[in-house]
Tab-separated table of C-alpha atoms in Angstrom:
chain	number	residue	atom	x	y	z
A	1	UNK	CA	-18.023	-7.798	54.282
A	2	UNK	CA	-18.349	-11.531	53.434
A	3	UNK	CA	-17.819	-13.083	50.140
A	4	UNK	CA	-21.695	-14.096	49.884
A	5	UNK	CA	-22.744	-10.660	50.652
A	6	UNK	CA	-20.323	-9.079	48.348
A	7	UNK	CA	-21.871	-11.282	45.498
A	8	UNK	CA	-25.260	-10.514	46.319
A	9	UNK	CA	-24.939	-6.677	46.096
A	10	UNK	CA	-22.906	-7.208	42.829
A	11	UNK	CA	-25.578	-9.289	41.831
A	12	UNK	CA	-28.174	-6.670	42.860
A	13	UNK	CA	-26.118	-3.655	40.975
A	14	UNK	CA	-25.853	-5.643	37.680
A	15	UNK	CA	-29.697	-6.236	37.629
A	16	UNK	CA	-30.905	-2.707	38.668
A	17	UNK	CA	-28.282	-1.038	36.322
A	18	UNK	CA	-28.896	-0.255	32.903
A	19	UNK	CA	-27.833	-2.249	29.887
A	20	UNK	CA	-24.095	-1.487	29.202
A	21	UNK	CA	-21.364	-2.815	27.099
A	22	UNK	CA	-19.372	-4.216	30.200
A	23	UNK	CA	-19.852	-7.870	28.777
A	24	UNK	CA	-17.956	-6.983	25.471
A	25	UNK	CA	-14.355	-8.500	25.542
A	26	UNK	CA	-12.993	-5.660	23.314
A	27	UNK	CA	-14.456	-2.882	25.776
A	28	UNK	CA	-12.075	-1.099	27.947
A	29	UNK	CA	-14.640	-1.291	31.024
A	30	UNK	CA	-13.990	-5.297	30.969
A	31	UNK	CA	-11.049	-4.154	32.898
A	32	UNK	CA	-12.895	-3.468	35.863
A	33	UNK	CA	-15.164	-6.374	35.727
A	34	UNK	CA	-11.912	-8.587	35.363
A	35	UNK	CA	-10.321	-7.308	38.624
A	36	UNK	CA	-13.330	-7.538	39.979
A	37	UNK	CA	-13.573	-11.504	39.702
A	38	UNK	CA	-10.050	-11.619	40.609
A	39	UNK	CA	-10.257	-9.930	44.112
A	40	UNK	CA	-13.379	-12.140	45.055
A	41	UNK	CA	-11.398	-14.892	45.787
A	42	UNK	CA	-8.481	-12.937	47.891
A	43	UNK	CA	-9.212	-12.592	51.750
A	44	UNK	CA	-10.695	-9.182	53.138
A	45	UNK	CA	-8.280	-6.809	54.868
A	46	UNK	CA	-8.684	-7.121	58.581
A	47	UNK	CA	-9.437	-3.674	60.283
A	48	UNK	CA	-7.810	-3.309	63.842
A	49	UNK	CA	-6.495	0.140	65.714
A	50	UNK	CA	-2.773	-0.487	64.646
A	51	UNK	CA	-3.365	-1.528	60.798
A	52	UNK	CA	-3.353	1.540	58.662
A	53	UNK	CA	-5.706	1.747	55.954
A	54	UNK	CA	-3.975	1.468	52.556
A	55	UNK	CA	-3.877	4.025	50.032
A	56	UNK	CA	-4.769	3.780	46.153
A	57	UNK	CA	-1.247	4.752	45.009
A	58	UNK	CA	-2.175	3.940	41.741
A	59	UNK	CA	-5.254	5.255	39.454
A	60	UNK	CA	-6.127	2.811	37.231
A	61	UNK	CA	-8.363	4.975	35.402
A	62	UNK	CA	-5.410	7.328	34.453
A	63	UNK	CA	-3.471	4.275	33.498
A	64	UNK	CA	-6.332	3.278	31.174
A	65	UNK	CA	-6.535	6.750	29.449
A	66	UNK	CA	-2.594	6.632	28.878
A	67	UNK	CA	-3.373	4.511	26.235
A	68	UNK	CA	-4.186	7.615	23.761
A	69	UNK	CA	-6.890	8.917	21.909
A	70	UNK	CA	-8.277	5.759	21.014
A	71	UNK	CA	-9.065	4.134	24.285
A	72	UNK	CA	-10.348	7.850	25.652
A	73	UNK	CA	-13.013	7.713	22.580
A	74	UNK	CA	-13.949	4.023	23.577
A	75	UNK	CA	-14.158	5.280	27.530
A	76	UNK	CA	-15.699	8.366	27.001
A	77	UNK	CA	-19.641	7.118	26.932
A	78	UNK	CA	-18.956	5.701	30.341
A	79	UNK	CA	-18.610	6.727	33.862
A	80	UNK	CA	-15.432	4.797	34.703
A	81	UNK	CA	-15.408	6.044	38.214
A	82	UNK	CA	-18.763	5.018	39.169
A	83	UNK	CA	-17.710	1.342	37.889
A	84	UNK	CA	-14.517	1.683	39.865
A	85	UNK	CA	-16.011	2.647	42.840
A	86	UNK	CA	-18.941	0.053	42.191
A	87	UNK	CA	-16.655	-3.208	41.537
A	88	UNK	CA	-13.425	-2.667	43.441
A	89	UNK	CA	-14.436	-1.684	47.131
A	90	UNK	CA	-11.069	-2.526	48.321
A	91	UNK	CA	-9.621	0.199	46.131
A	92	UNK	CA	-5.992	-2.129	46.110
A	93	UNK	CA	-3.358	-1.106	44.000
A	94	UNK	CA	-3.541	-2.769	40.722
A	95	UNK	CA	-0.163	-1.719	38.775
A	96	UNK	CA	1.131	-4.992	39.488
A	97	UNK	CA	-2.165	-7.145	39.575
A	98	UNK	CA	-1.485	-9.856	36.459
A	99	UNK	CA	-5.145	-9.632	35.739
A	100	UNK	CA	-5.096	-5.834	35.726
A	101	UNK	CA	-2.155	-5.799	33.430
A	102	UNK	CA	-3.526	-8.615	31.122
A	103	UNK	CA	-6.755	-6.384	30.568
A	104	UNK	CA	-4.488	-3.453	29.714
A	105	UNK	CA	-3.075	-5.456	27.005
A	106	UNK	CA	-6.493	-6.427	25.695
A	107	UNK	CA	-7.227	-2.611	25.403
A	108	UNK	CA	-3.931	-1.933	23.566
A	109	UNK	CA	-3.950	-4.863	21.699
A	110	UNK	CA	-7.409	-6.154	20.956
A	111	UNK	CA	-5.839	-9.373	19.102
A	112	UNK	CA	-5.383	-11.054	22.722
A	113	UNK	CA	-9.063	-11.999	22.086
A	114	UNK	CA	-8.316	-14.280	19.059
A	115	UNK	CA	-11.018	-16.651	17.462
A	116	UNK	CA	-9.996	-20.336	16.548
A	117	UNK	CA	-11.003	-21.705	13.312
A	118	UNK	CA	-10.843	-25.154	12.623
A	119	UNK	CA	-9.501	-26.734	9.929
A	120	UNK	CA	-12.409	-26.877	7.507
A	121	UNK	CA	-14.058	-23.589	8.423
A	122	UNK	CA	-14.360	-21.727	5.552
A	123	UNK	CA	-13.755	-18.163	6.743
A	124	UNK	CA	-10.285	-18.803	6.133
A	125	UNK	CA	-10.264	-20.713	2.817
A	126	UNK	CA	-13.047	-18.696	1.222
A	127	UNK	CA	-11.212	-15.260	1.997
A	128	UNK	CA	-8.019	-16.244	0.809
A	129	UNK	CA	-9.285	-17.624	-2.262
A	130	UNK	CA	-11.135	-14.484	-2.752
A	131	UNK	CA	-7.852	-12.430	-2.248
A	132	UNK	CA	-5.733	-14.724	-4.792
A	133	UNK	CA	-8.142	-14.451	-7.335
A	134	UNK	CA	-8.071	-11.722	-9.639
A	135	UNK	CA	-11.763	-11.003	-10.400
A	136	UNK	CA	-12.902	-11.763	-6.942
A	137	UNK	CA	-10.010	-9.543	-5.782
A	138	UNK	CA	-11.296	-6.075	-7.585
A	139	UNK	CA	-14.994	-7.699	-7.078
A	140	UNK	CA	-14.231	-7.799	-3.204
A	141	UNK	CA	-11.733	-5.122	-2.933
A	142	UNK	CA	-9.200	-7.299	-1.033
A	143	UNK	CA	-5.275	-7.657	-1.159
A	144	UNK	CA	-3.409	-10.323	0.251
A	145	UNK	CA	-0.208	-9.949	2.271
A	146	UNK	CA	2.423	-12.777	3.872
A	147	UNK	CA	5.059	-12.211	6.586
A	148	UNK	CA	5.431	-10.194	9.412
A	149	UNK	CA	7.858	-7.964	7.686
A	150	UNK	CA	5.484	-6.857	4.694
A	151	UNK	CA	2.115	-6.576	6.856
A	152	UNK	CA	4.190	-4.364	9.236
A	153	UNK	CA	5.488	-2.342	6.359
A	154	UNK	CA	1.683	-2.193	4.988
A	155	UNK	CA	0.375	-1.075	8.254
A	156	UNK	CA	3.236	2.076	8.894
A	157	UNK	CA	2.261	2.894	5.350
A	158	UNK	CA	-1.408	3.521	6.448
A	159	UNK	CA	-3.117	0.693	4.686
A	160	UNK	CA	-6.381	-0.320	6.005
A	161	UNK	CA	-6.331	-3.498	7.473
A	162	UNK	CA	-9.431	-5.827	7.393
A	163	UNK	CA	-8.326	-9.555	8.645
A	164	UNK	CA	-5.139	-11.276	9.886
A	165	UNK	CA	-4.605	-14.951	10.306
A	166	UNK	CA	-1.969	-16.615	12.458
A	167	UNK	CA	-1.056	-19.955	13.310
A	168	UNK	CA	0.649	-18.883	16.838
A	169	UNK	CA	-0.748	-15.729	18.805
A	170	UNK	CA	3.030	-14.921	19.895
A	171	UNK	CA	3.504	-13.776	16.332
A	172	UNK	CA	1.147	-10.735	17.019
A	173	UNK	CA	3.694	-9.576	19.580
A	174	UNK	CA	6.187	-8.504	16.951
A	175	UNK	CA	3.797	-6.331	14.888
A	176	UNK	CA	2.788	-2.712	15.560
A	177	UNK	CA	-0.666	-2.338	15.409
A	178	UNK	CA	-1.344	1.357	16.836
A	179	UNK	CA	-1.315	2.856	13.164
A	180	UNK	CA	-4.341	1.017	12.389
A	181	UNK	CA	-8.255	2.026	13.574
A	182	UNK	CA	-8.135	-1.659	15.860
A	183	UNK	CA	-11.356	-2.195	13.646
A	184	UNK	CA	-10.399	-5.857	12.117
A	185	UNK	CA	-10.738	-9.502	13.113
A	186	UNK	CA	-8.077	-11.842	14.260
A	187	UNK	CA	-8.082	-15.350	13.559
A	188	UNK	CA	-5.811	-18.535	14.543
A	189	UNK	CA	-5.765	-21.489	12.221
A	190	UNK	CA	-3.555	-24.566	12.357
A	191	UNK	CA	-0.008	-24.957	10.205
A	192	UNK	CA	-1.517	-27.683	8.254
A	193	UNK	CA	-4.262	-25.051	6.909
A	194	UNK	CA	-1.989	-22.450	6.596
A	195	UNK	CA	0.618	-24.451	4.534
A	196	UNK	CA	-2.140	-25.263	2.124
A	197	UNK	CA	-2.480	-21.531	0.886
A	198	UNK	CA	1.228	-20.215	1.588
A	199	UNK	CA	3.169	-19.090	-1.342
A	200	UNK	CA	6.402	-19.018	0.555
A	201	UNK	CA	8.596	-22.042	1.210
A	202	UNK	CA	9.753	-20.969	4.526
A	203	UNK	CA	6.226	-19.991	6.242
A	204	UNK	CA	6.132	-17.313	9.028
A	205	UNK	CA	3.088	-18.191	10.189
A	206	UNK	CA	0.747	-15.077	9.661
A	207	UNK	CA	-1.264	-13.989	6.875
A	208	UNK	CA	-3.433	-10.510	6.183
A	209	UNK	CA	-6.238	-9.301	4.225
A	210	UNK	CA	-6.144	-5.431	3.314
A	211	UNK	CA	-8.581	-3.014	1.506
A	212	UNK	CA	-7.246	-2.599	-1.749
A	213	UNK	CA	-6.047	1.365	-2.360
A	214	UNK	CA	-8.320	3.681	-4.651
A	215	UNK	CA	-6.452	4.021	-8.069
A	216	UNK	CA	-3.984	6.503	-8.141
A	217	UNK	CA	-4.176	7.253	-4.648
A	218	UNK	CA	-1.542	6.809	-1.756
A	219	UNK	CA	-2.430	6.690	1.824
A	220	UNK	CA	1.179	7.241	3.292
A	221	UNK	CA	1.035	10.672	4.468
A	222	UNK	CA	4.943	11.549	4.664
A	223	UNK	CA	5.287	10.836	0.724
A	224	UNK	CA	7.917	13.099	-0.987
A	225	UNK	CA	7.403	13.125	-4.685
A	226	UNK	CA	9.353	14.469	-7.739
A	227	UNK	CA	7.322	15.118	-11.425
A	228	UNK	CA	8.318	11.825	-12.787
A	229	UNK	CA	5.494	9.143	-14.170
A	230	UNK	CA	6.454	5.922	-15.113
A	231	UNK	CA	4.489	3.880	-17.650
A	232	UNK	CA	5.015	-0.109	-17.720
A	233	UNK	CA	4.038	-1.621	-21.407
A	234	UNK	CA	3.799	-5.240	-21.454
A	235	UNK	CA	5.845	-6.109	-18.146
A	236	UNK	CA	4.441	-9.353	-17.452
A	237	UNK	CA	7.164	-11.010	-14.975
A	238	UNK	CA	5.606	-10.383	-11.270
A	239	UNK	CA	9.341	-10.167	-10.001
A	240	UNK	CA	10.106	-7.126	-12.514
A	241	UNK	CA	6.882	-5.486	-11.816
A	242	UNK	CA	7.515	-5.516	-8.255
A	243	UNK	CA	10.805	-4.145	-8.379
A	244	UNK	CA	9.684	-1.239	-10.366
A	245	UNK	CA	7.150	-0.321	-7.880
A	246	UNK	CA	9.672	-0.585	-5.169
A	247	UNK	CA	12.311	1.621	-7.041
A	248	UNK	CA	9.733	4.134	-7.986
A	249	UNK	CA	8.535	4.501	-4.616
A	250	UNK	CA	12.157	4.738	-3.310
A	251	UNK	CA	13.248	7.647	-5.634
A	252	UNK	CA	9.861	9.430	-5.264
A	253	UNK	CA	7.986	9.401	-8.510
A	254	UNK	CA	4.813	10.991	-9.068
A	255	UNK	CA	2.942	7.970	-9.834
A	256	UNK	CA	3.018	4.621	-11.700
A	257	UNK	CA	0.519	3.512	-14.576
A	258	UNK	CA	0.387	-0.116	-15.629
A	259	UNK	CA	-0.896	-0.708	-19.297
A	260	UNK	CA	-3.407	-3.375	-20.222
A	261	UNK	CA	-1.556	-6.511	-21.004
A	262	UNK	CA	0.877	-6.073	-17.853
A	263	UNK	CA	0.778	-8.345	-14.651
A	264	UNK	CA	-1.880	-7.562	-12.345
A	265	UNK	CA	0.336	-4.867	-9.565
A	266	UNK	CA	-2.016	-6.549	-6.952
A	267	UNK	CA	-1.147	-10.107	-7.527
A	268	UNK	CA	0.474	-11.599	-4.459
A	269	UNK	CA	3.828	-12.461	-6.018
A	270	UNK	CA	3.987	-8.389	-7.077
A	271	UNK	CA	3.045	-7.500	-3.910
A	272	UNK	CA	5.709	-9.757	-2.088
A	273	UNK	CA	8.524	-8.611	-4.588
A	274	UNK	CA	7.713	-4.712	-3.727
A	275	UNK	CA	8.118	-4.861	-0.282
A	276	UNK	CA	5.247	-2.833	0.789
A	277	UNK	CA	5.953	-0.162	-1.446
A	278	UNK	CA	2.661	-0.391	-3.004
A	279	UNK	CA	1.182	1.905	0.102
A	280	UNK	CA	3.672	4.522	-0.636
A	281	UNK	CA	2.962	5.268	-4.322
A	282	UNK	CA	-0.225	6.072	-6.683
A	283	UNK	CA	-0.677	3.757	-9.160
A	284	UNK	CA	-3.274	3.129	-11.862
A	285	UNK	CA	-3.958	-0.550	-13.354
A	286	UNK	CA	-5.130	-1.751	-16.471
A	287	UNK	CA	-5.040	1.250	-18.315
A	288	UNK	CA	-5.960	1.464	-22.183
A	289	UNK	CA	-3.556	3.482	-24.771
A	290	UNK	CA	-6.518	5.316	-25.968
A	291	UNK	CA	-7.178	7.168	-22.556
A	292	UNK	CA	-3.564	7.451	-21.446
A	293	UNK	CA	-2.995	11.054	-22.726
A	294	UNK	CA	-5.769	11.872	-19.448
A	295	UNK	CA	-3.266	10.250	-17.042
A	296	UNK	CA	-0.419	12.490	-18.430
A	297	UNK	CA	0.070	16.416	-17.751
A	298	UNK	CA	-0.155	18.017	-20.957
A	299	UNK	CA	3.436	19.309	-21.295
A	300	UNK	CA	5.281	16.279	-19.966
A	301	UNK	CA	8.645	15.310	-21.451
A	302	UNK	CA	8.462	11.826	-22.921
A	303	UNK	CA	11.351	9.415	-22.773
A	304	UNK	CA	10.948	5.816	-24.285
A	305	UNK	CA	13.486	3.690	-22.321
A	306	UNK	CA	14.695	1.243	-25.287
A	307	UNK	CA	18.337	-1.189	-24.901
A	308	UNK	CA	19.101	-0.225	-28.672
A	309	UNK	CA	18.078	2.088	-31.066
A	310	UNK	CA	17.369	0.467	-34.504
A	311	UNK	CA	15.076	0.498	-37.393
A	312	UNK	CA	14.479	-1.481	-40.588
A	313	UNK	CA	16.399	0.449	-43.334
A	314	UNK	CA	14.009	0.677	-45.499
A	315	UNK	CA	11.702	3.569	-44.147
A	316	UNK	CA	8.120	3.343	-45.111
A	317	UNK	CA	7.345	6.979	-44.580
A	318	UNK	CA	10.426	7.854	-47.123
A	319	UNK	CA	9.071	5.773	-49.834
A	320	UNK	CA	7.594	7.807	-52.615
A	321	UNK	CA	5.658	5.196	-54.001
A	322	UNK	CA	3.805	4.653	-50.858
A	323	UNK	CA	0.283	5.874	-51.559
A	324	UNK	CA	-0.291	6.010	-47.581
A	325	UNK	CA	2.830	8.286	-47.353
A	326	UNK	CA	1.464	11.976	-47.828
A	327	UNK	CA	-1.859	11.161	-45.880
A	328	UNK	CA	0.122	9.645	-42.852
A	329	UNK	CA	2.212	12.782	-42.782
A	330	UNK	CA	-0.892	14.841	-42.877
A	331	UNK	CA	-2.322	12.853	-40.241
A	332	UNK	CA	0.828	13.379	-38.269
A	333	UNK	CA	1.025	16.414	-38.551
A	334	UNK	CA	-2.574	17.277	-37.481
A	335	UNK	CA	-2.598	15.285	-34.389
A	336	UNK	CA	0.873	17.231	-33.149
A	337	UNK	CA	-1.509	20.359	-33.283
A	338	UNK	CA	-4.584	18.965	-31.661
A	339	UNK	CA	-5.652	20.095	-28.377
A	340	UNK	CA	-5.854	17.404	-25.513
A	341	UNK	CA	-9.381	16.638	-24.315
A	342	UNK	CA	-10.173	14.903	-21.097
A	343	UNK	CA	-13.538	13.698	-21.994
A	344	UNK	CA	-13.016	11.568	-25.269
A	345	UNK	CA	-10.755	8.323	-25.742
A	346	UNK	CA	-8.419	8.488	-28.679
A	347	UNK	CA	-9.172	5.302	-30.658
A	348	UNK	CA	-6.391	5.901	-33.088
A	349	UNK	CA	-4.285	3.821	-30.655
A	350	UNK	CA	-6.384	0.616	-30.981
A	351	UNK	CA	-4.895	-1.941	-32.943
A	352	UNK	CA	-7.622	-3.408	-34.792
A	353	UNK	CA	-8.697	-1.979	-38.519
A	354	UNK	CA	-5.953	0.423	-37.849
A	355	UNK	CA	-3.502	0.987	-40.891
A	356	UNK	CA	-1.645	3.701	-39.446
A	357	UNK	CA	-0.300	2.691	-36.206
A	358	UNK	CA	2.035	-0.218	-37.875
A	359	UNK	CA	3.459	2.843	-39.578
A	360	UNK	CA	4.925	4.223	-36.237
A	361	UNK	CA	7.627	1.226	-36.221
A	362	UNK	CA	9.691	2.719	-38.997
A	363	UNK	CA	9.290	6.487	-38.052
A	364	UNK	CA	12.852	7.289	-36.678
A	365	UNK	CA	12.786	9.051	-33.028
A	366	UNK	CA	15.523	11.282	-31.662
A	367	UNK	CA	17.708	8.928	-29.330
A	368	UNK	CA	20.024	10.174	-26.615
A	369	UNK	CA	22.376	8.385	-24.064
A	370	UNK	CA	21.259	8.418	-20.679
A	371	UNK	CA	24.104	10.539	-19.766
A	372	UNK	CA	23.020	13.577	-21.816
A	373	UNK	CA	18.897	13.009	-22.351
A	374	UNK	CA	18.324	14.813	-19.191
A	375	UNK	CA	20.673	17.768	-19.512
A	376	UNK	CA	18.341	20.591	-20.554
A	377	UNK	CA	15.434	19.433	-17.615
A	378	UNK	CA	14.273	22.151	-16.166
A	379	UNK	CA	12.883	22.060	-12.523
A	380	UNK	CA	8.924	22.997	-13.892
A	381	UNK	CA	9.159	19.943	-16.355
A	382	UNK	CA	7.280	16.846	-15.860
A	383	UNK	CA	9.122	13.596	-17.254
A	384	UNK	CA	7.238	10.301	-18.042
A	385	UNK	CA	9.647	7.424	-18.842
A	386	UNK	CA	8.236	4.417	-20.698
A	387	UNK	CA	9.678	1.024	-20.127
A	388	UNK	CA	8.377	-2.378	-21.821
A	389	UNK	CA	8.854	-5.861	-20.882
A	390	UNK	CA	11.814	-8.131	-21.883
A	391	UNK	CA	9.978	-10.279	-24.004
A	392	UNK	CA	7.547	-8.068	-25.984
A	393	UNK	CA	9.330	-5.345	-25.645
A	394	UNK	CA	7.990	-1.592	-26.804
A	395	UNK	CA	4.512	-1.555	-28.655
A	396	UNK	CA	3.737	0.417	-31.391
A	397	UNK	CA	1.202	2.520	-29.081
A	398	UNK	CA	4.457	3.619	-27.216
A	399	UNK	CA	6.297	4.796	-29.900
A	400	UNK	CA	3.249	6.566	-31.206
A	401	UNK	CA	3.122	8.424	-27.718
A	402	UNK	CA	6.869	9.260	-28.182
A	403	UNK	CA	6.527	10.641	-31.589
A	404	UNK	CA	3.176	12.475	-31.468
A	405	UNK	CA	4.680	14.466	-28.468
A	406	UNK	CA	8.360	15.283	-29.655
A	407	UNK	CA	9.595	12.605	-27.204
A	408	UNK	CA	13.200	11.137	-26.963
A	409	UNK	CA	14.259	7.682	-26.985
A	410	UNK	CA	16.554	7.061	-24.195
A	411	UNK	CA	19.258	3.904	-23.902
A	412	UNK	CA	21.948	2.966	-21.286
A	413	UNK	CA	25.480	2.506	-22.865
A	414	UNK	CA	26.614	-1.053	-22.302
A	415	UNK	CA	30.153	-2.408	-22.464
A	416	UNK	CA	31.550	-6.039	-23.367
A	417	UNK	CA	29.198	-6.961	-25.814
A	418	UNK	CA	26.333	-6.785	-23.371
A	419	UNK	CA	23.120	-6.511	-25.281
A	420	UNK	CA	20.501	-5.496	-22.252
A	421	UNK	CA	19.816	-5.191	-19.057
A	422	UNK	CA	16.999	-6.460	-16.803
A	423	UNK	CA	13.871	-4.166	-17.083
A	424	UNK	CA	13.514	-3.370	-13.928
A	425	UNK	CA	17.273	-2.545	-13.515
A	426	UNK	CA	17.344	-0.571	-16.494
A	427	UNK	CA	14.871	1.612	-15.122
A	428	UNK	CA	16.036	1.656	-11.810
A	429	UNK	CA	19.493	3.310	-13.678
A	430	UNK	CA	17.530	5.685	-15.515
A	431	UNK	CA	15.297	7.309	-12.519
A	432	UNK	CA	18.534	7.524	-10.261
A	433	UNK	CA	20.028	9.519	-13.335
A	434	UNK	CA	16.700	11.814	-13.556
A	435	UNK	CA	16.389	12.225	-10.038
A	436	UNK	CA	19.857	13.366	-9.894
A	437	UNK	CA	19.330	15.661	-12.321
A	438	UNK	CA	16.394	17.180	-10.581
A	439	UNK	CA	18.440	17.308	-7.600
A	440	UNK	CA	21.253	19.130	-9.167
A	441	UNK	CA	18.813	21.921	-10.675
A	442	UNK	CA	17.545	22.814	-6.946
A	443	UNK	CA	21.202	22.601	-5.667
A	444	UNK	CA	21.894	25.089	-8.383
A	445	UNK	CA	19.154	27.243	-7.425
A	446	UNK	CA	20.198	27.655	-3.799
A	447	UNK	CA	23.756	28.292	-4.997
A	448	UNK	CA	22.951	31.351	-7.076
A	449	UNK	CA	20.528	32.866	-4.063
A	450	UNK	CA	23.179	32.656	-1.615
A	451	UNK	CA	25.601	34.654	-4.129
A	452	UNK	CA	22.961	36.995	-4.293
A	453	UNK	CA	22.576	37.699	-0.609
């Protein structure tokens, strides 16, 4: 068959056939078209009596279907056999054909078809700006990640990838996109434009925008949890918050609550410090103290972490001359007996025009060292740990929550006149000790069952 005649037959088939998605660069059937254009320049096989007809030892359709369910879904609405017979009459072995292999890579990784952006293209600067601005971040539901390791950890954690920006397409080869649905857009930008928006000193040339997870939701399916809730009170340093999130995910906490006044947990610096732990831990951000009771189990044991237990010698609640003493004690006793309701807010936690809240500052709280605080904990007990920022410390609302729920204050015994530890380090020590207590309970129960058997 001559090349001219082959082109005429090919053109007539394309004109007479129904509209299909063959011209789509992301569609699997573009493999056949790409290969057809490659073989047009090849010499046709000369047939004679002494020449054996070559057999098609490799079925390219079977090779494509080996890519998995995602490729199979894409190919399900096309008759691949008919397309293959129409566009490859020579039926040559394509297993080593560079054009065919390139198209296989395109099906497996659609980022081969990357969109190039100019330096003045607002599609890059506009999206990065919205992801970095707190108000726009929550309005659009964007979060920004930078670096190959962080992006790969987010993808493995089940995060929803929306857009990725790279300075070199070879960077994409080091990231596994198979856990994603491949329904995202890839852009290539210049190094100068990338450095303008980068927050790190040594840039890796890749940024990605992911969808912000829903509050108190975790997309990581293989998560292992313990009945532990962590409440962050006045934690304003991004590095500390990121380390706290990473520690909570590593220990297996049930979820984390960030009170209003803390640094935004979806700030790019916090995300970079947590190293992908955001997608392995359910978190609730910007929670008010008046609604905190709705996010804690009813019989949870409250532990207030503080570096040093001290209060003023003059205790207001023990002062007989204080006219509010009796009223405060009655109010406190009444609140302990009140049943919880999940439909209303507790306005007694609001600072404005609250004459009782300052009195909680001087009420003594039962305090124990870390080594004794979790001795009597049971396997069915839920524990809530409250930690405060290094600058502001524990708030009055945190003390109020602890006192009204008969909680305890936990401190870490320190040596050599060291006053305190970093809040993230202190929480790490406490959570590891609490996890050990739960594990010891499980170990003891297994030992008892083995003895009984």
